[in-house]
PDB file of C-alpha atoms in Angstrom:
ATOM      1  CA  MET A  91      23.360  36.876 -19.992  1.00  0.00           C
ATOM      2  CA  THR A  92      25.137  37.279 -16.663  1.00  0.00           C
ATOM      3  CA  ASN A  93      21.812  36.956 -14.855  1.00  0.00           C
ATOM      4  CA  LEU A  94      21.129  33.645 -16.614  1.00  0.00           C
ATOM      5  CA  MET A  95      24.570  32.310 -15.650  1.00  0.00           C
ATOM      6  CA  GLN A  96      24.008  33.310 -12.028  1.00  0.00           C
ATOM      7  CA  GLN A  97      20.657  31.530 -11.986  1.00  0.00           C
ATOM      8  CA  VAL A  98      22.199  28.379 -13.462  1.00  0.00           C
ATOM      9  CA  GLN A  99      25.011  28.432 -10.880  1.00  0.00           C
ATOM     10  CA  ARG A 100      22.501  28.962  -8.058  1.00  0.00           C
ATOM     11  CA  PHE A 101      20.427  26.042  -9.367  1.00  0.00           C
ATOM     12  CA  MET A 102      23.476  23.760  -9.469  1.00  0.00           C
ATOM     13  CA  ARG A 103      24.361  24.593  -5.844  1.00  0.00           C
ATOM     14  CA  ASP A 104      20.799  24.122  -4.567  1.00  0.00           C
ATOM     15  CA  GLU A 105      20.471  20.824  -2.692  1.00  0.00           C
ATOM     16  CA  GLU A 106      16.891  21.073  -1.439  1.00  0.00           C
ATOM     17  CA  GLY A 107      15.523  19.053  -4.341  1.00  0.00           C
ATOM     18  CA  VAL A 108      18.068  16.313  -3.734  1.00  0.00           C
ATOM     19  CA  THR A 109      17.064  16.090  -0.080  1.00  0.00           C
ATOM     20  CA  ALA A 110      13.385  15.804  -0.991  1.00  0.00           C
ATOM     21  CA  LEU A 111      14.221  13.070  -3.490  1.00  0.00           C
ATOM     22  CA  GLU A 112      16.211  11.159  -0.881  1.00  0.00           C
ATOM     23  CA  TYR A 113      13.319  11.357   1.579  1.00  0.00           C
ATOM     24  CA  GLY A 114      10.957  10.130  -1.124  1.00  0.00           C
ATOM     25  CA  LEU A 115      13.152   7.151  -1.929  1.00  0.00           C
ATOM     26  CA  LEU A 116      13.544   6.337   1.755  1.00  0.00           C
ATOM     27  CA  ALA A 117       9.766   6.455   2.281  1.00  0.00           C
ATOM     28  CA  ALA A 118       9.222   4.180  -0.734  1.00  0.00           C
ATOM     29  CA  LEU A 119      11.770   1.668   0.577  1.00  0.00           C
ATOM     30  CA  ILE A 120      10.145   1.636   4.012  1.00  0.00           C
ATOM     31  CA  ALA A 121       6.735   1.089   2.403  1.00  0.00           C
ATOM     32  CA  VAL A 122       8.045  -1.880   0.400  1.00  0.00           C
ATOM     33  CA  VAL A 123       9.541  -3.451   3.537  1.00  0.00           C
ATOM     34  CA  ILE A 124       6.297  -2.973   5.485  1.00  0.00           C
ATOM     35  CA  ILE A 125       4.205  -4.485   2.690  1.00  0.00           C
ATOM     36  CA  ALA A 126       6.526  -7.487   2.331  1.00  0.00           C
ATOM     37  CA  GLY A 127       6.646  -8.025   6.102  1.00  0.00           C
ATOM     38  CA  ALA A 128       2.870  -7.773   6.457  1.00  0.00           C
ATOM     39  CA  GLY A 129       2.388 -10.302   3.664  1.00  0.00           C
ATOM     40  CA  THR A 130       4.775 -12.782   5.242  1.00  0.00           C
ATOM     41  CA  LEU A 131       3.470 -12.299   8.763  1.00  0.00           C
ATOM     42  CA  GLY A 132      -0.139 -12.377   7.563  1.00  0.00           C
ATOM     43  CA  GLY A 133       0.308 -15.788   5.954  1.00  0.00           C
ATOM     44  CA  GLY A 134       1.817 -17.239   9.110  1.00  0.00           C
ATOM     45  CA  LEU A 135      -0.911 -15.793  11.303  1.00  0.00           C
ATOM     46  CA  ASN A 136      -3.591 -17.110   8.964  1.00  0.00           C
ATOM     47  CA  THR A 137      -2.169 -20.624   9.249  1.00  0.00           C
ATOM     48  CA  LEU A 138      -1.981 -20.357  13.045  1.00  0.00           C
ATOM     49  CA  PHE A 139      -5.560 -19.157  13.421  1.00  0.00           C
ATOM     50  CA  GLU A 140      -6.874 -21.782  10.996  1.00  0.00           C
ATOM     51  CA  GLY A 141      -5.223 -24.456  13.136  1.00  0.00           C
ATOM     52  CA  ILE A 142      -6.798 -23.012  16.271  1.00  0.00           C
ATOM     53  CA  ALA A 143     -10.213 -22.770  14.569  1.00  0.00           C
ATOM     54  CA  ASN A 144      -9.999 -26.423  13.510  1.00  0.00           C
ATOM     55  CA  CYS A 145      -9.640 -27.474  17.149  1.00  0.00           C
ATOM     56  CA  PHE A 146     -12.971 -25.960  18.211  1.00  0.00           C
ATOM     57  CA  PRO A 147     -15.358 -28.390  16.456  1.00  0.00           C
ATOM     58  CA  ASN A 148     -13.674 -31.469  17.976  1.00  0.00           C
ATOM     59  CA  PRO A 149     -11.353 -30.606  20.899  1.00  0.00           C
ATOM     60  CA  SER A 150     -10.836 -34.268  21.794  1.00  0.00           C
ATOM     61  CA  VAL A 151      -8.635 -34.754  18.725  1.00  0.00           C
ATOM     62  CA  GLY A 152      -5.680 -33.318  20.621  1.00  0.00           C
ATOM     63  CA  CYS A 153      -4.825 -30.029  18.993  1.00  0.00           C
ATOM     64  CA  ALA A 154      -2.622 -28.839  21.858  1.00  0.00           C
ATOM     65  CA  GLY A 155       0.586 -29.877  20.125  1.00  0.00           C
TER      66      GLY A 155
END
């Protein structure tokens, strides 16, 4: 019984699992931020490049502005 109590106490003091969990949560948060940023930036870039592409067929329209 003493051996079981020692193992339980050792388990309660062990912090390696907590550290791994924190790193996992941090990685997940970073991934969410990257995905959200890429989606927002991608939409803006798509609009910009569509505007540039529309100037090529008829450059005399004045797409420089």
